[in-house]
mmCIF file of C-alpha atoms in Angstrom:
data_model
loop_
_atom_site.group_PDB
_atom_site.id
_atom_site.type_symbol
_atom_site.label_atom_id
_atom_site.label_comp_id
_atom_site.label_asym_id
_atom_site.label_seq_id
_atom_site.Cartn_x
_atom_site.Cartn_y
_atom_site.Cartn_z
ATOM 1 C CA MET I 1 3.220 4.979 -31.398
ATOM 2 C CA PHE I 2 5.285 3.486 -28.602
ATOM 3 C CA GLU I 3 8.834 3.529 -27.163
ATOM 4 C CA LEU I 4 9.751 0.971 -24.569
ATOM 5 C CA VAL I 5 12.653 0.737 -21.913
ATOM 6 C CA VAL I 6 14.050 -2.017 -20.246
ATOM 7 C CA VAL I 7 15.942 -1.276 -16.759
ATOM 8 C CA LEU I 8 18.816 -4.327 -16.219
ATOM 9 C CA TYR I 9 20.468 -4.934 -12.995
ATOM 10 C CA GLN I 10 23.729 -7.143 -12.505
ATOM 11 C CA MET I 11 22.096 -9.565 -15.462
ATOM 12 C CA THR I 12 23.207 -9.251 -19.185
ATOM 13 C CA TYR I 13 20.828 -8.526 -21.955
ATOM 14 C CA LEU I 14 21.422 -12.632 -22.687
ATOM 15 C CA GLU I 15 20.071 -13.318 -19.351
ATOM 16 C CA SER I 16 17.086 -10.698 -19.253
ATOM 17 C CA SER I 17 14.151 -12.630 -20.326
ATOM 18 C CA THR I 18 12.214 -9.491 -21.002
ATOM 19 C CA ILE I 19 14.849 -8.643 -23.565
ATOM 20 C CA THR I 20 15.157 -12.204 -25.719
ATOM 21 C CA SER I 21 11.222 -12.758 -25.020
ATOM 22 C CA LEU I 22 10.953 -9.292 -26.862
ATOM 23 C CA ASN I 23 13.829 -9.713 -29.350
ATOM 24 C CA LYS I 24 12.432 -13.071 -30.542
ATOM 25 C CA LEU I 25 9.023 -11.169 -31.224
ATOM 26 C CA LEU I 26 10.145 -8.443 -33.059
ATOM 27 C CA ALA I 27 11.711 -11.358 -35.678
ATOM 28 C CA SER I 28 8.716 -12.682 -36.404
ATOM 29 C CA GLU I 29 6.512 -9.846 -36.273
ATOM 30 C CA THR I 30 7.396 -6.575 -37.251
ATOM 31 C CA PHE I 31 5.097 -4.213 -34.462
ATOM 32 C CA PRO I 32 5.837 -0.924 -36.848
ATOM 33 C CA GLU I 33 4.404 0.707 -33.523
ATOM 34 C CA ILE I 34 7.011 0.230 -31.640
ATOM 35 C CA LYS I 35 9.672 2.873 -32.505
ATOM 36 C CA LYS I 36 12.149 2.738 -30.404
ATOM 37 C CA ILE I 37 13.397 0.224 -27.369
ATOM 38 C CA LEU I 38 15.997 1.264 -24.789
ATOM 39 C CA ILE I 39 17.911 -0.735 -22.475
ATOM 40 C CA PHE I 40 18.958 1.364 -19.488
ATOM 41 C CA ASP I 41 21.617 -0.639 -17.952
ATOM 42 C CA ASN I 42 22.626 0.138 -13.997
ATOM 43 C CA SER I 43 25.295 -3.066 -13.707
ATOM 44 C CA LYS I 44 28.498 -2.650 -12.785
ATOM 45 C CA GLN I 45 30.201 -3.384 -16.322
ATOM 46 C CA VAL I 46 29.485 -2.500 -19.761
ATOM 47 C CA ASN I 47 27.467 -5.053 -22.105
ATOM 48 C CA GLU I 48 26.816 -3.729 -25.528
ATOM 49 C CA PRO I 49 23.959 -6.192 -26.594
ATOM 50 C CA GLU I 50 24.479 -7.388 -30.261
ATOM 51 C CA GLY I 51 22.563 -9.236 -32.869
ATOM 52 C CA LEU I 52 19.171 -7.533 -31.392
ATOM 53 C CA ASP I 53 17.003 -5.999 -33.599
ATOM 54 C CA ARG I 54 18.069 -2.618 -34.824
ATOM 55 C CA ARG I 55 15.339 -0.902 -32.858
ATOM 56 C CA PHE I 56 17.532 -1.843 -29.682
ATOM 57 C CA ASN I 57 19.292 1.537 -28.058
ATOM 58 C CA TYR I 58 22.090 0.712 -25.475
ATOM 59 C CA HIS I 59 22.693 3.063 -22.384
ATOM 60 C CA HIS I 60 25.087 2.043 -19.233
ATOM 61 C CA SER I 61 24.843 4.279 -16.291
ATOM 62 C CA PRO I 62 28.216 4.372 -13.878
ATOM 63 C CA SER I 63 26.635 3.962 -11.073
ATOM 64 C CA ASN I 64 22.820 2.201 -9.987
ATOM 65 C CA VAL I 65 20.427 4.282 -10.190
ATOM 66 C CA GLY I 66 17.351 2.697 -9.876
ATOM 67 C CA LEU I 67 14.040 2.960 -11.814
ATOM 68 C CA ALA I 68 13.416 5.990 -11.316
ATOM 69 C CA GLN I 69 16.197 7.882 -13.388
ATOM 70 C CA ALA I 70 16.096 5.495 -15.603
ATOM 71 C CA TYR I 71 12.292 5.860 -16.245
ATOM 72 C CA ASN I 72 12.871 9.685 -16.244
ATOM 73 C CA TYR I 73 15.666 9.367 -18.621
ATOM 74 C CA ALA I 74 13.764 6.947 -21.276
ATOM 75 C CA LEU I 75 11.289 9.831 -20.828
ATOM 76 C CA SER I 76 13.802 12.885 -21.635
ATOM 77 C CA GLN I 77 14.344 10.705 -25.011
ATOM 78 C CA CYS I 78 11.362 9.949 -26.191
ATOM 79 C CA SER I 79 9.917 11.492 -29.675
ATOM 80 C CA ASP I 80 7.565 14.130 -30.003
ATOM 81 C CA GLU I 81 5.384 11.448 -31.714
ATOM 82 C CA THR I 82 5.575 9.107 -29.179
ATOM 83 C CA ASP I 83 2.352 8.567 -27.767
ATOM 84 C CA TRP I 84 2.904 5.785 -24.894
ATOM 85 C CA LEU I 85 6.233 4.566 -22.252
ATOM 86 C CA VAL I 86 6.172 0.879 -21.623
ATOM 87 C CA THR I 87 8.640 0.794 -18.767
ATOM 88 C CA LEU I 88 10.207 -2.473 -18.053
ATOM 89 C CA ASP I 89 11.981 -4.951 -15.010
ATOM 90 C CA GLN I 90 14.342 -7.623 -16.820
ATOM 91 C CA ASP I 91 12.836 -10.548 -15.740
ATOM 92 C CA THR I 92 9.020 -10.493 -17.508
ATOM 93 C CA ILE I 93 8.269 -12.527 -20.242
ATOM 94 C CA LEU I 94 6.436 -11.043 -22.987
ATOM 95 C CA THR I 95 4.531 -12.333 -25.413
ATOM 96 C CA LYS I 96 2.715 -11.495 -28.902
ATOM 97 C CA GLU I 97 -1.036 -11.152 -27.733
ATOM 98 C CA TYR I 98 0.171 -9.373 -24.973
ATOM 99 C CA LEU I 99 2.066 -6.324 -27.460
ATOM 100 C CA GLN I 100 -1.320 -6.832 -29.985
ATOM 101 C CA GLU I 101 -4.056 -6.147 -27.360
ATOM 102 C CA LEU I 102 -1.979 -3.326 -25.704
ATOM 103 C CA ILE I 103 -1.832 -1.771 -29.216
ATOM 104 C CA LYS I 104 -5.647 -2.343 -30.035
ATOM 105 C CA THR I 105 -6.088 -1.015 -26.393
ATOM 106 C CA SER I 106 -4.122 2.449 -26.938
ATOM 107 C CA LEU I 107 -6.053 3.034 -30.108
ATOM 108 C CA GLU I 108 -8.935 2.555 -28.445
ATOM 109 C CA SER I 109 -8.231 4.232 -25.359
ATOM 110 C CA ALA I 110 -10.061 7.593 -23.561
ATOM 111 C CA GLU I 111 -7.854 10.347 -23.097
ATOM 112 C CA ALA I 112 -8.678 10.229 -19.471
ATOM 113 C CA THR I 113 -6.615 6.570 -19.634
ATOM 114 C CA ALA I 114 -3.202 7.604 -18.529
ATOM 115 C CA ALA I 115 -2.168 3.762 -17.625
ATOM 116 C CA ILE I 116 -2.437 0.439 -19.744
ATOM 117 C CA ALA I 117 -1.137 -2.699 -17.910
ATOM 118 C CA PRO I 118 -1.915 -6.502 -18.295
ATOM 119 C CA VAL I 119 -2.481 -8.574 -15.633
ATOM 120 C CA ILE I 120 0.644 -10.190 -13.603
ATOM 121 C CA LYS I 121 1.259 -13.792 -12.455
ATOM 122 C CA ASP I 122 4.131 -14.640 -10.404
ATOM 123 C CA GLN I 123 3.838 -18.785 -10.627
ATOM 124 C CA LYS I 124 -0.228 -18.794 -9.619
ATOM 125 C CA GLN I 125 -0.264 -15.807 -7.569
ATOM 126 C CA GLN I 126 -1.855 -12.488 -8.784
ATOM 127 C CA ILE I 127 0.846 -9.575 -7.962
ATOM 128 C CA SER I 128 -0.582 -6.867 -10.371
ATOM 129 C CA PRO I 129 -3.116 -5.387 -10.624
ATOM 130 C CA VAL I 130 -4.182 -5.390 -6.662
ATOM 131 C CA ARG I 131 -6.100 -3.176 -4.632
ATOM 132 C CA SER I 132 -4.576 -0.024 -2.748
ATOM 133 C CA ASP I 133 -6.984 0.506 -0.436
ATOM 134 C CA THR I 134 -6.006 -2.246 2.071
ATOM 135 C CA LEU I 135 -2.701 -3.421 3.062
ATOM 136 C CA ARG I 136 -3.279 -6.895 2.244
ATOM 137 C CA PRO I 137 -4.231 -6.871 -1.030
ATOM 138 C CA LEU I 138 -3.235 -10.089 -1.906
ATOM 139 C CA HIS I 139 -5.882 -11.437 0.673
ATOM 140 C CA SER I 140 -8.471 -8.746 -0.957
ATOM 141 C CA THR I 141 -10.645 -9.835 -3.797
ATOM 142 C CA LEU I 142 -8.321 -8.909 -6.817
ATOM 143 C CA PRO I 143 -9.068 -6.659 -9.666
ATOM 144 C CA GLN I 144 -9.862 -7.957 -12.636
ATOM 145 C CA GLY I 145 -8.676 -8.024 -16.433
ATOM 146 C CA ASN I 146 -10.280 -6.101 -19.189
ATOM 147 C CA GLN I 147 -11.925 -3.284 -16.627
ATOM 148 C CA THR I 148 -10.750 0.620 -16.453
ATOM 149 C CA TYR I 149 -10.517 1.242 -12.906
ATOM 150 C CA SER I 150 -10.765 5.053 -11.959
ATOM 151 C CA GLN I 151 -9.374 4.082 -7.886
ATOM 152 C CA ASP I 152 -8.286 1.978 -5.473
ATOM 153 C CA ILE I 153 -6.005 -0.206 -7.635
ATOM 154 C CA MET I 154 -2.063 -0.572 -7.827
ATOM 155 C CA VAL I 155 0.054 -2.072 -10.947
ATOM 156 C CA ILE I 156 3.379 -2.919 -10.819
ATOM 157 C CA ASN I 157 5.604 -1.074 -12.827
ATOM 158 C CA SER I 158 6.854 -3.675 -15.199
ATOM 159 C CA ALA I 159 5.002 -4.109 -18.574
ATOM 160 C CA THR I 160 2.575 -0.786 -18.196
ATOM 161 C CA ALA I 161 2.277 1.609 -20.611
ATOM 162 C CA LEU I 162 1.924 5.171 -19.552
ATOM 163 C CA ARG I 163 0.612 8.072 -21.611
ATOM 164 C CA VAL I 164 3.663 10.245 -22.234
ATOM 165 C CA SER I 165 1.555 13.744 -22.105
ATOM 166 C CA PHE I 166 0.649 12.298 -18.592
ATOM 167 C CA LEU I 167 4.382 11.687 -17.676
ATOM 168 C CA GLN I 168 5.821 15.212 -18.586
ATOM 169 C CA GLU I 169 2.368 17.017 -16.936
ATOM 170 C CA ILE I 170 3.707 15.414 -13.324
ATOM 171 C CA GLY I 171 7.173 16.041 -14.095
ATOM 172 C CA GLY I 172 8.275 12.474 -14.760
ATOM 173 C CA TYR I 173 9.241 9.931 -11.859
ATOM 174 C CA ASN I 174 8.940 10.949 -8.460
ATOM 175 C CA LEU I 175 13.093 10.198 -6.861
ATOM 176 C CA ASP I 176 11.624 9.987 -3.568
ATOM 177 C CA PHE I 177 10.778 6.094 -4.798
ATOM 178 C CA PRO I 178 13.942 5.498 -6.773
ATOM 179 C CA LEU I 179 12.799 1.673 -6.697
ATOM 180 C CA ASP I 180 10.630 0.685 -4.427
ATOM 181 C CA TYR I 181 7.359 1.785 -3.979
ATOM 182 C CA LEU I 182 7.553 3.451 -7.483
ATOM 183 C CA ASP I 183 4.365 1.409 -8.978
ATOM 184 C CA HIS I 184 2.414 2.420 -5.911
ATOM 185 C CA TRP I 185 3.216 6.068 -6.183
ATOM 186 C CA LEU I 186 2.828 6.181 -9.668
ATOM 187 C CA SER I 187 -0.684 4.410 -9.098
ATOM 188 C CA TRP I 188 -1.893 6.834 -6.413
ATOM 189 C CA GLU I 189 -0.628 10.125 -8.574
ATOM 190 C CA ILE I 190 -3.188 8.338 -11.672
ATOM 191 C CA PHE I 191 -6.030 8.408 -9.372
ATOM 192 C CA ILE I 192 -5.270 12.159 -7.601
ATOM 193 C CA LYS I 193 -5.206 13.961 -11.343
ATOM 194 C CA LYS I 194 -8.246 12.192 -11.995
ATOM 195 C CA LYS I 195 -7.037 9.587 -14.442
ATOM 196 C CA GLN I 196 -7.498 6.285 -15.041
ATOM 197 C CA ILE I 197 -5.876 2.989 -15.503
ATOM 198 C CA SER I 198 -6.967 -0.338 -18.430
ATOM 199 C CA ILE I 199 -6.239 -3.460 -17.424
ATOM 200 C CA LEU I 200 -5.688 -5.969 -19.714
ATOM 201 C CA SER I 201 -7.276 -9.325 -20.395
ATOM 202 C CA GLN I 202 -3.501 -10.657 -21.070
ATOM 203 C CA LYS I 203 -1.742 -12.116 -18.587
ATOM 204 C CA LEU I 204 2.223 -12.263 -18.092
ATOM 205 C CA HIS I 205 4.223 -14.035 -15.939
ATOM 206 C CA HIS I 206 7.212 -12.020 -13.354
ATOM 207 C CA GLN I 207 9.349 -12.654 -10.225
ATOM 208 C CA LEU I 208 8.458 -10.708 -7.110
ATOM 209 C CA SER I 209 11.429 -10.720 -4.557
ATOM 210 C CA VAL I 210 9.325 -9.441 -2.028
ATOM 211 C CA LEU I 211 7.110 -12.769 -2.133
ATOM 212 C CA ASN I 212 10.123 -14.806 -0.877
ATOM 213 C CA TYR I 213 12.679 -13.624 1.611
ATOM 214 C CA ALA I 214 14.630 -16.381 2.002
ATOM 215 C CA GLU I 215 15.426 -16.658 -1.369
ATOM 216 C CA GLN I 216 14.933 -13.465 -2.951
ATOM 217 C CA MET I 217 15.333 -10.677 -0.179
ATOM 218 C CA ASN I 218 18.261 -9.716 1.690
ATOM 219 C CA PHE I 219 18.688 -7.394 4.626
ATOM 220 C CA SER I 220 19.516 -4.615 2.221
ATOM 221 C CA ARG I 221 17.372 -4.692 0.513
ATOM 222 C CA TYR I 222 14.565 -5.262 3.349
ATOM 223 C CA GLN I 223 15.878 -2.118 4.841
ATOM 224 C CA ALA I 224 15.396 -0.049 1.301
ATOM 225 C CA ILE I 225 11.569 -1.470 0.968
ATOM 226 C CA LEU I 226 11.047 -0.414 4.749
ATOM 227 C CA SER I 227 12.257 3.115 4.321
ATOM 228 C CA ALA I 228 9.667 3.248 0.948
ATOM 229 C CA GLU I 229 7.233 2.149 2.256
ATOM 230 C CA ARG I 230 7.060 3.818 5.471
ATOM 231 C CA ARG I 231 7.206 7.503 2.817
ATOM 232 C CA TYR I 232 4.327 6.352 0.575
ATOM 233 C CA TYR I 233 1.813 6.037 3.841
ATOM 234 C CA SER I 234 3.566 8.916 5.651
ATOM 235 C CA PHE I 235 3.271 11.553 2.791
ATOM 236 C CA TYR I 236 1.069 9.837 0.219
ATOM 237 C CA ASN I 237 -1.669 7.399 0.947
ATOM 238 C CA THR I 238 -1.694 9.262 4.456
ATOM 239 C CA GLN I 239 -5.254 7.354 5.050
ATOM 240 C CA LEU I 240 -3.311 3.943 5.741
ATOM 241 C CA LEU I 241 -0.549 5.378 8.144
ATOM 242 C CA SER I 242 -2.539 3.865 11.121
ATOM 243 C CA GLN I 243 -2.990 0.898 9.320
ATOM 244 C CA TYR I 244 0.489 0.587 8.490
ATOM 245 C CA GLN I 245 2.255 1.085 11.554
ATOM 246 C CA ARG I 246 -0.398 -1.846 12.916
ATOM 247 C CA GLN I 247 0.962 -3.911 10.500
ATOM 248 C CA LEU I 248 4.666 -3.305 11.083
ATOM 249 C CA PHE I 249 4.314 -4.501 14.402
ATOM 250 C CA LEU I 250 1.656 -7.763 13.525
ATOM 251 C CA ARG I 251 4.552 -8.336 10.687
ATOM 252 C CA GLY I 252 7.557 -8.442 13.002
ATOM 253 C CA CYS I 253 5.700 -10.598 15.271
ATOM 254 C CA LYS I 254 5.283 -13.190 12.648
ATOM 255 C CA GLN I 255 8.531 -12.983 11.125
ATOM 256 C CA ILE I 256 9.808 -13.503 15.179
ATOM 257 C CA LEU I 257 7.666 -16.259 15.392
ATOM 258 C CA THR I 258 8.314 -17.953 12.254
ATOM 259 C CA GLY I 259 12.193 -18.471 12.704
ATOM 260 C CA ASN I 260 12.956 -14.888 10.333
ATOM 261 C CA PHE I 261 14.765 -13.194 13.902
ATOM 262 C CA ASN I 262 17.228 -11.119 11.885
ATOM 263 C CA TYR I 263 14.142 -9.794 9.952
ATOM 264 C CA GLY I 264 11.836 -9.470 12.502
ATOM 265 C CA LYS I 265 14.421 -7.512 14.803
ATOM 266 C CA ILE I 266 15.060 -4.824 11.677
ATOM 267 C CA THR I 267 10.684 -4.478 11.599
ATOM 268 C CA PHE I 268 10.737 -3.555 15.433
ATOM 269 C CA LYS I 269 13.538 -1.771 14.955
ATOM 270 C CA PHE I 270 12.558 0.403 12.040
ATOM 271 C CA LEU I 271 9.019 1.143 13.692
ATOM 272 C CA ILE I 272 10.476 2.050 17.599
ATOM 273 C CA ALA I 273 13.135 4.413 15.837
ATOM 274 C CA GLY I 274 12.280 4.792 12.227
ATOM 275 C CA GLY I 275 15.227 2.990 10.604
ATOM 276 C CA ASP I 276 19.058 3.563 11.246
ATOM 277 C CA ASN I 277 20.334 6.319 13.212
ATOM 278 C CA GLY I 278 16.538 7.115 14.486
ATOM 279 C CA ASP I 279 15.804 8.598 11.313
ATOM 280 C CA LYS I 280 11.999 9.409 11.264
ATOM 281 C CA ASN I 281 12.060 9.210 7.085
ATOM 282 C CA THR I 282 10.358 12.704 7.091
ATOM 283 C CA LYS I 283 10.951 14.690 4.032
ATOM 284 C CA ALA I 284 12.986 16.981 6.390
ATOM 285 C CA ASN I 285 15.251 13.896 6.597
ATOM 286 C CA GLN I 286 15.676 12.859 3.241
#
């Protein structure tokens, strides 16, 4: 049995390609394996859905709590019969073929399989899965679909199905990563626990904001990403920490040389001082 959670932020359910594509699929094919879809709305205004499949439920958060708390709320609402929780962003286009393969793979998967994920593309660029043993995952040989991995890959949150018993075993999603790098941490945690990630052959499309500074990024978001990635490499995937520090320096140089002066200044400030007010971003300071 599956339960799904779609997290919204400053977007209505009618504007969400995830919700509209999923609702269209449920109207044309029953998919009885899907028992409930939770819409977790982080937007300022309440916007109760109308005209959706009866399995959609709506929850409005009075403040923007990000993804980790939203996913943990969905996990806490799962019934005892639910085997898999599928986490979804608001702008992933779902397909019938993806749902069919996901359900089929879940029935055939070994107990060691903690996650099942599709191949995700942003336009022509594969953004998930990618390798997690390098800081240049888009410039490395990319993991392939229709494979099961026991190490060294990362899958993004959207459209990934997590085994509920595994999530309960690890205490849910890590609140150290309310939004950014939550997917990196979860993939790392799966392999630390000696579990596996199965990759489907199906491909979905999703827009990833970090691929485009000028159009999809702002300074506060970039600072949040810097904070999260530093925390991840400092306290979790520590074997890449020295490489990360070097890459941060090179990133700042490239930003300045390509005219992204304000982003370059933020990068170097973070590299030298650890962020605003000299915060070194240690666990003691969080």
